[in-house]
mmCIF file of C-alpha atoms in Angstrom:
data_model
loop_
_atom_site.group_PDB
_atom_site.id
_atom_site.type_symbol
_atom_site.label_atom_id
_atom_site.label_comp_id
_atom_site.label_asym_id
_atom_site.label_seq_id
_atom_site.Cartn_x
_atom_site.Cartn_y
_atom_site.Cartn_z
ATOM 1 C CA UNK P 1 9.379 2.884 16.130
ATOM 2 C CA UNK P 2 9.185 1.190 12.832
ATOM 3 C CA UNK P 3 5.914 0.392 10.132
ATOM 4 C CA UNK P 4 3.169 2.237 12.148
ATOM 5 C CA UNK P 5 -0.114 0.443 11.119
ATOM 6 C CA UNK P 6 -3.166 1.750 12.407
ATOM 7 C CA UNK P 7 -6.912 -0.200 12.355
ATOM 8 C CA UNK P 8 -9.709 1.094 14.392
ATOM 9 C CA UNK P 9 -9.183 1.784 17.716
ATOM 10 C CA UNK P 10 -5.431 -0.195 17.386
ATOM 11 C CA UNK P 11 -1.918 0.637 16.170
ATOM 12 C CA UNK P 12 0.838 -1.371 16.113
ATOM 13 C CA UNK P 13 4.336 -1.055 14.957
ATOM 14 C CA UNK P 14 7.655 -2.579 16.015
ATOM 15 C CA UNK P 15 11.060 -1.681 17.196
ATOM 16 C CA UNK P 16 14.647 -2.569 16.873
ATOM 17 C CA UNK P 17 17.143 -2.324 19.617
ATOM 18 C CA UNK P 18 19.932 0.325 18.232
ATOM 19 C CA UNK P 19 23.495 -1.835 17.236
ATOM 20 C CA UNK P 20 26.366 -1.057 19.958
ATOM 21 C CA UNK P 21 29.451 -0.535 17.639
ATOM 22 C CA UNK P 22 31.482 -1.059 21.268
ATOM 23 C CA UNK P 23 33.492 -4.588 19.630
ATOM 24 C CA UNK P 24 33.534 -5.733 23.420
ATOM 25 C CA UNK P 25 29.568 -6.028 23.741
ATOM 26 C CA UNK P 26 27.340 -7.611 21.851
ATOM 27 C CA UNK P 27 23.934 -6.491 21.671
ATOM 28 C CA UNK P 28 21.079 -9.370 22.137
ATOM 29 C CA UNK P 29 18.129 -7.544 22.618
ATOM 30 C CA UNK P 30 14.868 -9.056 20.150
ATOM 31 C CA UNK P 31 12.502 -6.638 17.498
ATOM 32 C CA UNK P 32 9.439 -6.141 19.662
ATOM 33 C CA UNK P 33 6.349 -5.929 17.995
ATOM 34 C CA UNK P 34 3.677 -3.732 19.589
ATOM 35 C CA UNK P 35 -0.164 -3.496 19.976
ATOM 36 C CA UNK P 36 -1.265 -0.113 21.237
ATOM 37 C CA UNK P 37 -5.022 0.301 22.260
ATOM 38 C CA UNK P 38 -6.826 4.122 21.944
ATOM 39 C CA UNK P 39 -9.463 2.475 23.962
ATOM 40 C CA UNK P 40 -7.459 1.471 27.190
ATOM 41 C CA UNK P 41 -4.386 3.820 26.646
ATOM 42 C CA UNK P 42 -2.067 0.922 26.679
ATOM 43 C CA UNK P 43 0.790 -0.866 24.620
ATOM 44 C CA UNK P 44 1.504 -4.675 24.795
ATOM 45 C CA UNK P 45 4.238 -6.690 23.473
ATOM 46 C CA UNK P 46 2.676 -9.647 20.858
ATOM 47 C CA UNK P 47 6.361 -11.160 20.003
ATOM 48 C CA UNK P 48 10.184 -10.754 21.382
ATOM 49 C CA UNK P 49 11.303 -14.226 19.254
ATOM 50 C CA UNK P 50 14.592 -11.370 17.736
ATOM 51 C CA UNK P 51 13.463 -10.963 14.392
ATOM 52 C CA UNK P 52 9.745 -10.033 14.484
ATOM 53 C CA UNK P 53 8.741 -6.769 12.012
ATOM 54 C CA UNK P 54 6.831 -5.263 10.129
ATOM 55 C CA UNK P 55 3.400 -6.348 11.491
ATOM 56 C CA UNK P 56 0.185 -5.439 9.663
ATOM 57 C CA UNK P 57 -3.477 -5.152 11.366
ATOM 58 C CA UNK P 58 -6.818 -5.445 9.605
ATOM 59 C CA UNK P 59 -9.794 -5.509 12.156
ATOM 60 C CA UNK P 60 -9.250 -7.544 14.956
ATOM 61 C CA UNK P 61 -6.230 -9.784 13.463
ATOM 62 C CA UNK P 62 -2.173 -8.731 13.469
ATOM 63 C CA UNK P 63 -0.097 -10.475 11.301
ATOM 64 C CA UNK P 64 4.004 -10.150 11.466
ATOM 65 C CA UNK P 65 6.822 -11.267 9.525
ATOM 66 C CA UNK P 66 10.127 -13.500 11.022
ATOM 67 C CA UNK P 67 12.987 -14.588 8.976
ATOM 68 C CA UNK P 68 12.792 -18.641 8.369
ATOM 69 C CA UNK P 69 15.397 -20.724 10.084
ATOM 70 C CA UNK P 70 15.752 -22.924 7.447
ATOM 71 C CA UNK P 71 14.943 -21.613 4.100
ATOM 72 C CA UNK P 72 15.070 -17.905 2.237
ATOM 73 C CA UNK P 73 11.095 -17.712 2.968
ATOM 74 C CA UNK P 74 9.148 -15.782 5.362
ATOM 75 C CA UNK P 75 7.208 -17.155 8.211
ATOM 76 C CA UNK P 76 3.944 -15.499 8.994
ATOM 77 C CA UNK P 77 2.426 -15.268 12.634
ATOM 78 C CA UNK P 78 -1.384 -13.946 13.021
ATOM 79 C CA UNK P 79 -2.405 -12.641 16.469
ATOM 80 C CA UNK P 80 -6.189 -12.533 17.143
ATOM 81 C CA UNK P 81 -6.836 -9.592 19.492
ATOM 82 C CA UNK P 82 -10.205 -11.287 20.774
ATOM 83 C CA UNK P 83 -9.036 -14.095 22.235
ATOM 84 C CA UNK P 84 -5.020 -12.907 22.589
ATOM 85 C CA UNK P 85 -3.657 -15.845 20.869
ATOM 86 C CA UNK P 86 -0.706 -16.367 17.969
ATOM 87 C CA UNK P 87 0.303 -18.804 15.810
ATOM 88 C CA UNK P 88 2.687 -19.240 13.034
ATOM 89 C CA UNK P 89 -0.009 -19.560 9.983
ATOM 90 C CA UNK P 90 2.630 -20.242 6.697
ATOM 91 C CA UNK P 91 5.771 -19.265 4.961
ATOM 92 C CA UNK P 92 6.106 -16.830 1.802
ATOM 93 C CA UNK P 93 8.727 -15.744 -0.521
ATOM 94 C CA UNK P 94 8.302 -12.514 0.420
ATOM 95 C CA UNK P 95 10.970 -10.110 -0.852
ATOM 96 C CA UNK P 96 9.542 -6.679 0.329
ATOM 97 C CA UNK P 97 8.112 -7.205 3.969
ATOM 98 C CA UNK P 98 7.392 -3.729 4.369
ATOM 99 C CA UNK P 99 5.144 -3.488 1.318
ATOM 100 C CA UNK P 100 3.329 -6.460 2.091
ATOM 101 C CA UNK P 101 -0.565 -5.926 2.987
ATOM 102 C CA UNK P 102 -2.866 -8.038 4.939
ATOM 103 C CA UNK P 103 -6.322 -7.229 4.577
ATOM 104 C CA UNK P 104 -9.620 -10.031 5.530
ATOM 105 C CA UNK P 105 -8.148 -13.105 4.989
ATOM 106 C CA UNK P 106 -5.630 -12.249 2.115
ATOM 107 C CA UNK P 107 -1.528 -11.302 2.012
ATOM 108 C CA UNK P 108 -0.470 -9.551 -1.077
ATOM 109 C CA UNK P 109 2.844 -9.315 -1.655
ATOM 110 C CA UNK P 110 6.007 -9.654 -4.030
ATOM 111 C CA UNK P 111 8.595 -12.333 -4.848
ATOM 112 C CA UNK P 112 10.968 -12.690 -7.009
ATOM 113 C CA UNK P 113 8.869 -13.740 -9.714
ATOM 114 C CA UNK P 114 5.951 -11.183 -9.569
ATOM 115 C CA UNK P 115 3.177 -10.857 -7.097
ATOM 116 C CA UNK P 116 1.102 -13.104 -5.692
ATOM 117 C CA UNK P 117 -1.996 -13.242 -2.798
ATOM 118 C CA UNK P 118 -2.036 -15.690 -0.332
ATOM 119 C CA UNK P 119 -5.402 -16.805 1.344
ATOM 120 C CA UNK P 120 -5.242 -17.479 5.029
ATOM 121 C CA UNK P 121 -8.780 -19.459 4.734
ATOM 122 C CA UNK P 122 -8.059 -21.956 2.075
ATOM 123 C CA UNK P 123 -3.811 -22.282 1.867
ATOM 124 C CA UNK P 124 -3.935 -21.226 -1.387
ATOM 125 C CA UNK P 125 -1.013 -18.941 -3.132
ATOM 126 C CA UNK P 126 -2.481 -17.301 -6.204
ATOM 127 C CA UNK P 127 -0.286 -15.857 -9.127
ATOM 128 C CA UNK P 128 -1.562 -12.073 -9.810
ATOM 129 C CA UNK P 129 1.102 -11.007 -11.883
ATOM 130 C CA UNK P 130 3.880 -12.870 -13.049
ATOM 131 C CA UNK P 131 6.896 -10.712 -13.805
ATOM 132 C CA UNK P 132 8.668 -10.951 -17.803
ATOM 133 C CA UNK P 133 12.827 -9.699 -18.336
ATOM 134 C CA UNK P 134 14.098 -10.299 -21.890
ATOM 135 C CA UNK P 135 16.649 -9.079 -23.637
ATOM 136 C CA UNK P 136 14.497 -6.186 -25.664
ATOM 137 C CA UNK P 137 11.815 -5.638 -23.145
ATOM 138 C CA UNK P 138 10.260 -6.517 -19.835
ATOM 139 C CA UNK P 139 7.937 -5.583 -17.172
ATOM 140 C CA UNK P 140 6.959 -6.286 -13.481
ATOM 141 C CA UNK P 141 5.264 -4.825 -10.795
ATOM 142 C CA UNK P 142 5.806 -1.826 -8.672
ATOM 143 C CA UNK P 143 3.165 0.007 -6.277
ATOM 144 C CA UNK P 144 0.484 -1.898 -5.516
ATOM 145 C CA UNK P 145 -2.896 -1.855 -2.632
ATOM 146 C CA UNK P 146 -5.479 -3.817 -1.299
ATOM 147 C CA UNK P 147 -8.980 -3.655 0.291
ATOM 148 C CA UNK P 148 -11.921 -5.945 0.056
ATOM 149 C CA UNK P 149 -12.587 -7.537 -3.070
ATOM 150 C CA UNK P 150 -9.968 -5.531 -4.624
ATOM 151 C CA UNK P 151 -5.938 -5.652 -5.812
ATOM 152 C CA UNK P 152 -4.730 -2.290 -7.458
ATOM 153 C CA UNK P 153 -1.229 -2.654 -9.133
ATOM 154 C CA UNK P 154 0.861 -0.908 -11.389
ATOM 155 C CA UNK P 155 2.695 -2.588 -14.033
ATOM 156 C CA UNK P 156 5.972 -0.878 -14.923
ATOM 157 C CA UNK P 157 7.424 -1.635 -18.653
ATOM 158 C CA UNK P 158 10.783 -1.308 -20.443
ATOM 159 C CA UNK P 159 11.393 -1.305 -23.788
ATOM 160 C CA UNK P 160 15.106 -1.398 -24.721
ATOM 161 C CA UNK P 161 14.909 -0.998 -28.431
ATOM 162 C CA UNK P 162 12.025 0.148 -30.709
ATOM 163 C CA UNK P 163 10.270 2.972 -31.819
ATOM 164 C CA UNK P 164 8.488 2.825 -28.157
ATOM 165 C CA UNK P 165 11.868 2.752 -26.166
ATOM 166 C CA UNK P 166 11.539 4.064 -23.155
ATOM 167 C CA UNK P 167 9.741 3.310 -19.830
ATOM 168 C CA UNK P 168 6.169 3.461 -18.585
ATOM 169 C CA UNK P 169 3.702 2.362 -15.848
ATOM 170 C CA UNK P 170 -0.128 1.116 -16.514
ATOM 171 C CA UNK P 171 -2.548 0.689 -13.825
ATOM 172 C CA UNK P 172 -4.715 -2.996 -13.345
ATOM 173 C CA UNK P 173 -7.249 -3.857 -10.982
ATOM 174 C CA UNK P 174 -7.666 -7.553 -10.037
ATOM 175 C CA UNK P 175 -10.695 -9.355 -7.994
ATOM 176 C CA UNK P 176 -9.798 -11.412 -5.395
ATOM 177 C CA UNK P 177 -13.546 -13.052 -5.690
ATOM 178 C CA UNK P 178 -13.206 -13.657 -9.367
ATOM 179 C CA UNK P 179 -9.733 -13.818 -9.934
ATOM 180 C CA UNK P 180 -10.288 -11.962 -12.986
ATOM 181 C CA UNK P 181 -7.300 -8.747 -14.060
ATOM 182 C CA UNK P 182 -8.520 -5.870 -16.056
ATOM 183 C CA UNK P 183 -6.692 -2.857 -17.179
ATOM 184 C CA UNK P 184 -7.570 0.410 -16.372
ATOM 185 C CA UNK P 185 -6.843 3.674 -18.995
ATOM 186 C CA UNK P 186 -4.855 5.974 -16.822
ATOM 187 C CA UNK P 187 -6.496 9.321 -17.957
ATOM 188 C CA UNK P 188 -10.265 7.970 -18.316
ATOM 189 C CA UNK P 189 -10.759 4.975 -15.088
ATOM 190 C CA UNK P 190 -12.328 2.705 -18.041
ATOM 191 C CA UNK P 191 -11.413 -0.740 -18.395
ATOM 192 C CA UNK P 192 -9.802 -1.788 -21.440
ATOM 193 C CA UNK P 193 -8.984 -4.922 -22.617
ATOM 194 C CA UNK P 194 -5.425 -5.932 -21.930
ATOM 195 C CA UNK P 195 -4.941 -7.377 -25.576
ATOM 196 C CA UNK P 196 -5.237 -3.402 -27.071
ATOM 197 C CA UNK P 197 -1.472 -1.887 -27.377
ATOM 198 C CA UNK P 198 -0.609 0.800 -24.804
ATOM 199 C CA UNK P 199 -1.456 4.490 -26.487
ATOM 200 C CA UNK P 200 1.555 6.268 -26.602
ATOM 201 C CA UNK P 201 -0.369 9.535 -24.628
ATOM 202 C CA UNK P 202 -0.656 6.685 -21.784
ATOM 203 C CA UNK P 203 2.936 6.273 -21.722
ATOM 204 C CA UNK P 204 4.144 9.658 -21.554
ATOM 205 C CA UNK P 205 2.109 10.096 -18.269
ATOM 206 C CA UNK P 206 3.596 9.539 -14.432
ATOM 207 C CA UNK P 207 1.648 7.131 -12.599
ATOM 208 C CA UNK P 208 1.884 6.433 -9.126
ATOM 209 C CA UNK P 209 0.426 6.091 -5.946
ATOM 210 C CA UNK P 210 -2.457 3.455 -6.223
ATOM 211 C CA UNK P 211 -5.214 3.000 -3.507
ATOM 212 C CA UNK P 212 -8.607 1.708 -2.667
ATOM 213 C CA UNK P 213 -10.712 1.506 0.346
ATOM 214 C CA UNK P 214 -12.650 -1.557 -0.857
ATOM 215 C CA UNK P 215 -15.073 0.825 -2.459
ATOM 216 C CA UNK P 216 -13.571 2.390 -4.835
ATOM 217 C CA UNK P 217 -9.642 2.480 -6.532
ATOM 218 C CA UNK P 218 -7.349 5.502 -7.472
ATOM 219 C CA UNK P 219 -4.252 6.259 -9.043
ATOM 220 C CA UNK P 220 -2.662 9.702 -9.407
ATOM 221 C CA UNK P 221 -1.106 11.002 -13.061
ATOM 222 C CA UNK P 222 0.481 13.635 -14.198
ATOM 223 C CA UNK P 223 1.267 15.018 -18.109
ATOM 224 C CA UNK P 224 4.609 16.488 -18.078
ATOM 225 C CA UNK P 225 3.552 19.199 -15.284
ATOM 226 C CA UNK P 226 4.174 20.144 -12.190
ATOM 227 C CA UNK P 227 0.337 19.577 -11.544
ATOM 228 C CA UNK P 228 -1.117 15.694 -10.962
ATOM 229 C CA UNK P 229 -4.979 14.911 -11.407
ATOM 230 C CA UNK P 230 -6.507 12.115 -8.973
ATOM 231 C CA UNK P 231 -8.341 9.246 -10.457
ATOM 232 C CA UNK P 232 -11.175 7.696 -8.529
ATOM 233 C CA UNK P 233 -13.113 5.091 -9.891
ATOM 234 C CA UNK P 234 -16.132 2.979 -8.824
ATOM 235 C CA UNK P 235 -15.284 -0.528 -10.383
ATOM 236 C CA UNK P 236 -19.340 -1.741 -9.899
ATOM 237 C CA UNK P 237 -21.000 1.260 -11.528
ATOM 238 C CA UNK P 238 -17.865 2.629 -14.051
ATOM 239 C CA UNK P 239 -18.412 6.009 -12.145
ATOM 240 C CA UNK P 240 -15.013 8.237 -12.433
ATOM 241 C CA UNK P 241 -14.488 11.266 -10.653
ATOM 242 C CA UNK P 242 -10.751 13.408 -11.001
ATOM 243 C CA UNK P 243 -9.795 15.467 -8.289
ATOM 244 C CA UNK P 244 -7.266 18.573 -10.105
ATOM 245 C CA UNK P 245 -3.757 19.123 -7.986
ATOM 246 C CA UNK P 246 -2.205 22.226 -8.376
ATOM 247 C CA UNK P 247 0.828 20.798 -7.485
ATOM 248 C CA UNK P 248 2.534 17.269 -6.915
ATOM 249 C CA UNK P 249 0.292 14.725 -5.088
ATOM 250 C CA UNK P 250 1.722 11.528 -3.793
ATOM 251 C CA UNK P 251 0.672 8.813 -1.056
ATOM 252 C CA UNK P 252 -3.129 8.599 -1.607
ATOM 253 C CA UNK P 253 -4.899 7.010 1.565
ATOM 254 C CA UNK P 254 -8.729 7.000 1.051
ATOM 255 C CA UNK P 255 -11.527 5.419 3.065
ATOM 256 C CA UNK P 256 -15.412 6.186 2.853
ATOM 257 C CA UNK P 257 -15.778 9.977 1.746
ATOM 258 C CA UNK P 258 -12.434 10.900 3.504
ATOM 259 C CA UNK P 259 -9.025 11.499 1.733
ATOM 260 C CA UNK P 260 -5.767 12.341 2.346
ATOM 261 C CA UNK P 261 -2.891 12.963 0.110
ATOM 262 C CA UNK P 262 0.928 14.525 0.483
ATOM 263 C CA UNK P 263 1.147 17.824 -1.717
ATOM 264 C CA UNK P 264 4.323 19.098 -2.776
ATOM 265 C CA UNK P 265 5.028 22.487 -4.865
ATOM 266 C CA UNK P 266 7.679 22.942 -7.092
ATOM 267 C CA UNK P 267 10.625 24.183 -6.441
ATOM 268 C CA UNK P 268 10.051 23.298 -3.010
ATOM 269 C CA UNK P 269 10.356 19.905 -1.516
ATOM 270 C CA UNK P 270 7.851 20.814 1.826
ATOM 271 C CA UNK P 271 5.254 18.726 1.669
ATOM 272 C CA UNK P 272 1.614 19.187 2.800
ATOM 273 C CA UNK P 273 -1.005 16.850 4.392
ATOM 274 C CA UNK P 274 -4.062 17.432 2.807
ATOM 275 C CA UNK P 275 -7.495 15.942 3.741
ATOM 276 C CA UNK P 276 -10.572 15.994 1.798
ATOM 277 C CA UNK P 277 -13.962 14.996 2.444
ATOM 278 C CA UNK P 278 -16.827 14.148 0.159
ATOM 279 C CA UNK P 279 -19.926 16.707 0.990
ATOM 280 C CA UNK P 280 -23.119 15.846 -0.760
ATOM 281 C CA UNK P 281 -25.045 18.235 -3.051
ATOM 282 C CA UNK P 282 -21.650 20.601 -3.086
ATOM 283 C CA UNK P 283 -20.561 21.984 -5.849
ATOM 284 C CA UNK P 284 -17.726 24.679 -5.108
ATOM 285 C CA UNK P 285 -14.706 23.413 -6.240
ATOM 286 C CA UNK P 286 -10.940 24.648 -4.518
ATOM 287 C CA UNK P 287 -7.549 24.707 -6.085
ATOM 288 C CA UNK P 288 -7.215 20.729 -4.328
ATOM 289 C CA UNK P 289 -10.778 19.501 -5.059
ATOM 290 C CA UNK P 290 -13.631 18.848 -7.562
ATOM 291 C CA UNK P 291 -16.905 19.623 -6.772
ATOM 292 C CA UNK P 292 -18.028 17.492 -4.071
ATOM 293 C CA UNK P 293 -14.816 17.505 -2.268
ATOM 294 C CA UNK P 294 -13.142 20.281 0.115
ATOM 295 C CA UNK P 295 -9.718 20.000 1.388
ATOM 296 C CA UNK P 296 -8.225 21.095 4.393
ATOM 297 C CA UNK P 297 -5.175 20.107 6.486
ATOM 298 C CA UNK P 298 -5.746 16.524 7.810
ATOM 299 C CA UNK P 299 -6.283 16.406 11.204
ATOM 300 C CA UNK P 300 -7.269 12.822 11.279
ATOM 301 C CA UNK P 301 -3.848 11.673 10.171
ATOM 302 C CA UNK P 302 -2.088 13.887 12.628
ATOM 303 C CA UNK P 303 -4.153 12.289 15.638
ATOM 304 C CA UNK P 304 -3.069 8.391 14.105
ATOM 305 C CA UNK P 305 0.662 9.854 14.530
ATOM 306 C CA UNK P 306 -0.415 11.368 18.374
ATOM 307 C CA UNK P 307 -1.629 7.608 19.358
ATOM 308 C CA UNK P 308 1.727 6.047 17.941
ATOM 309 C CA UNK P 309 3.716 8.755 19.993
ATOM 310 C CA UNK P 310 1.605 7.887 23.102
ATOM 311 C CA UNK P 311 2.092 4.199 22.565
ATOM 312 C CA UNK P 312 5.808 4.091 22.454
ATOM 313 C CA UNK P 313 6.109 6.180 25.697
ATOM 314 C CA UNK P 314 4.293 2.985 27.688
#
């Protein structure tokens, strides 16, 4: 089982047939991908064409990914669970189907030359970020998310010479509506405008891990520590909230009043799943929380990984 995506009461996910190193057989057997239902405790096959992966799910649509037969590109199927039918819907110059994301009608994902969203509705390939190499500095894009009107992205930098040699990572929010890109100041959640020079506090922090649940957006940062502080951000009303780590956090997944992160404690590489929740009119505040928010082990994400298990035995 590969890419686990899971949206409602479906998962899907798809499989490769393990390589027989026997030089007198040849193994034929297609990438399946697969649609498990929590509702009817069943899994069906969507594709066998051999090179079907990496299939993403938003609502009642699947989208997966086949290599081109012609051309380096990508060519994109969609699968509408209501009325069961596919079709092949474009080709992209996708570079990283893994860490592509389909959510509404939109495909982010990255090419060669930076990273881009595709609309399913009107054809239309928009530029988000395009990436820069020279020979004294340069910068592209590295984690990225997606959910209703919003793109998240970081922007990594490297400067090769200078007084600010060195390497560094700034978060950016774009609107799909709009089409408008802001920066974001890592340590505050304001927007800034991108014209100002990076402070050189900002690039002495670790960045990673951005998310949004089409609500609100989040990064994590840390300052030279073995402790990381959550950002969360409301992009309509500027409100910023920071949830204190003691410890490493990493893989941010947040949707509603819900989170879950990975926590990690040095020197120990265990990690932890922890899952917070959003209580109103709280204000006790835990070692993994700010006051509204109380963490615990999440449960939710263990049950997501119980109806993948489930799936694959059908």
């Amino acid at each position: 089982m590969t890419g686990p995506e899971i949206s409602g009461e479906y998962a899907v996910w798809f499989e490769t047939p393990i390589t027989d190193f026997d030089p007198n057989k040849t193994s034929t057997a297609p990438n399946r991908v697969y649609l498990y239902s929590l509702l009817n405790d069943s899994a069906d096959i969507l594709d066998t064409p051999g090179t079907a992966e990496w299939p993403k799910i938003d609502g009642g649509q699947v989208i997966w990914m086949n290599e081109s037969d012609d051309s380096f590109n990508v060519r994109i199927s969609l699968y509408d669970i209501g009325t069961g039918k596919s079709e092949q819907v474009c080709e992209l110059p996708i570079i990283d189907p893994a860490g592509a994301l389909f959510d509404g009608d939109h495909i982010a994902y990255r090419a060669d030359e930076g990273l881009f969203l595709y609309s399913l509705e009107n054809k239309a390939n928009t530029t988000v970020f395009r990436n820069v190499f020279g020979n004294e500095s340069g910068s592209n894009v590295g984690e990225y998310a997606m959910g209703g009107d919003y793109l998240i992205y970081l922007k990594h930098s490297a400067n090769f010479e200078g007084p600010d040699k060195g390497r560094f990572d700034e978060p950016y929010l774009h609107s799909i509506s709009t089409g408008k890109t802001k920066r974001l100041d890592p340590k505050t959640g304001a927007f800034s405008e991108s014209s100002q020079p990076t402070a050189k506090a900002e690039k002495n922090l670790e960045i990673s891990s951005p998310f949004t649940d089409g609500e609100q957006i989040g990064w994590i940062y840390s300052e030279n520590s073995p402790d990381s502080t959550i950002v969360l951000c409301d992009p309509k009303t500027g409100a910023v909230e920071k949830i204190s780590v003691d410890g490493l956090a990493n893989d941010v997944s947040m949707e509603g009043d819900r989170m879950t992160w990975v926590e990690t404690h040095f020197p120990s590489f265990h990690g932890e799943l922890i899952y917070a929740h959003e209580d109103a009119g709280t204000t006790e505040t835990t070692p993994v929380s700010t006051p509204g928010f109380s963490a615990g082990i999440g449960i939710a994400a263990l049950l997501t990984a119980l109806v993948l298990l489930v799936g694959k035995k059908k």
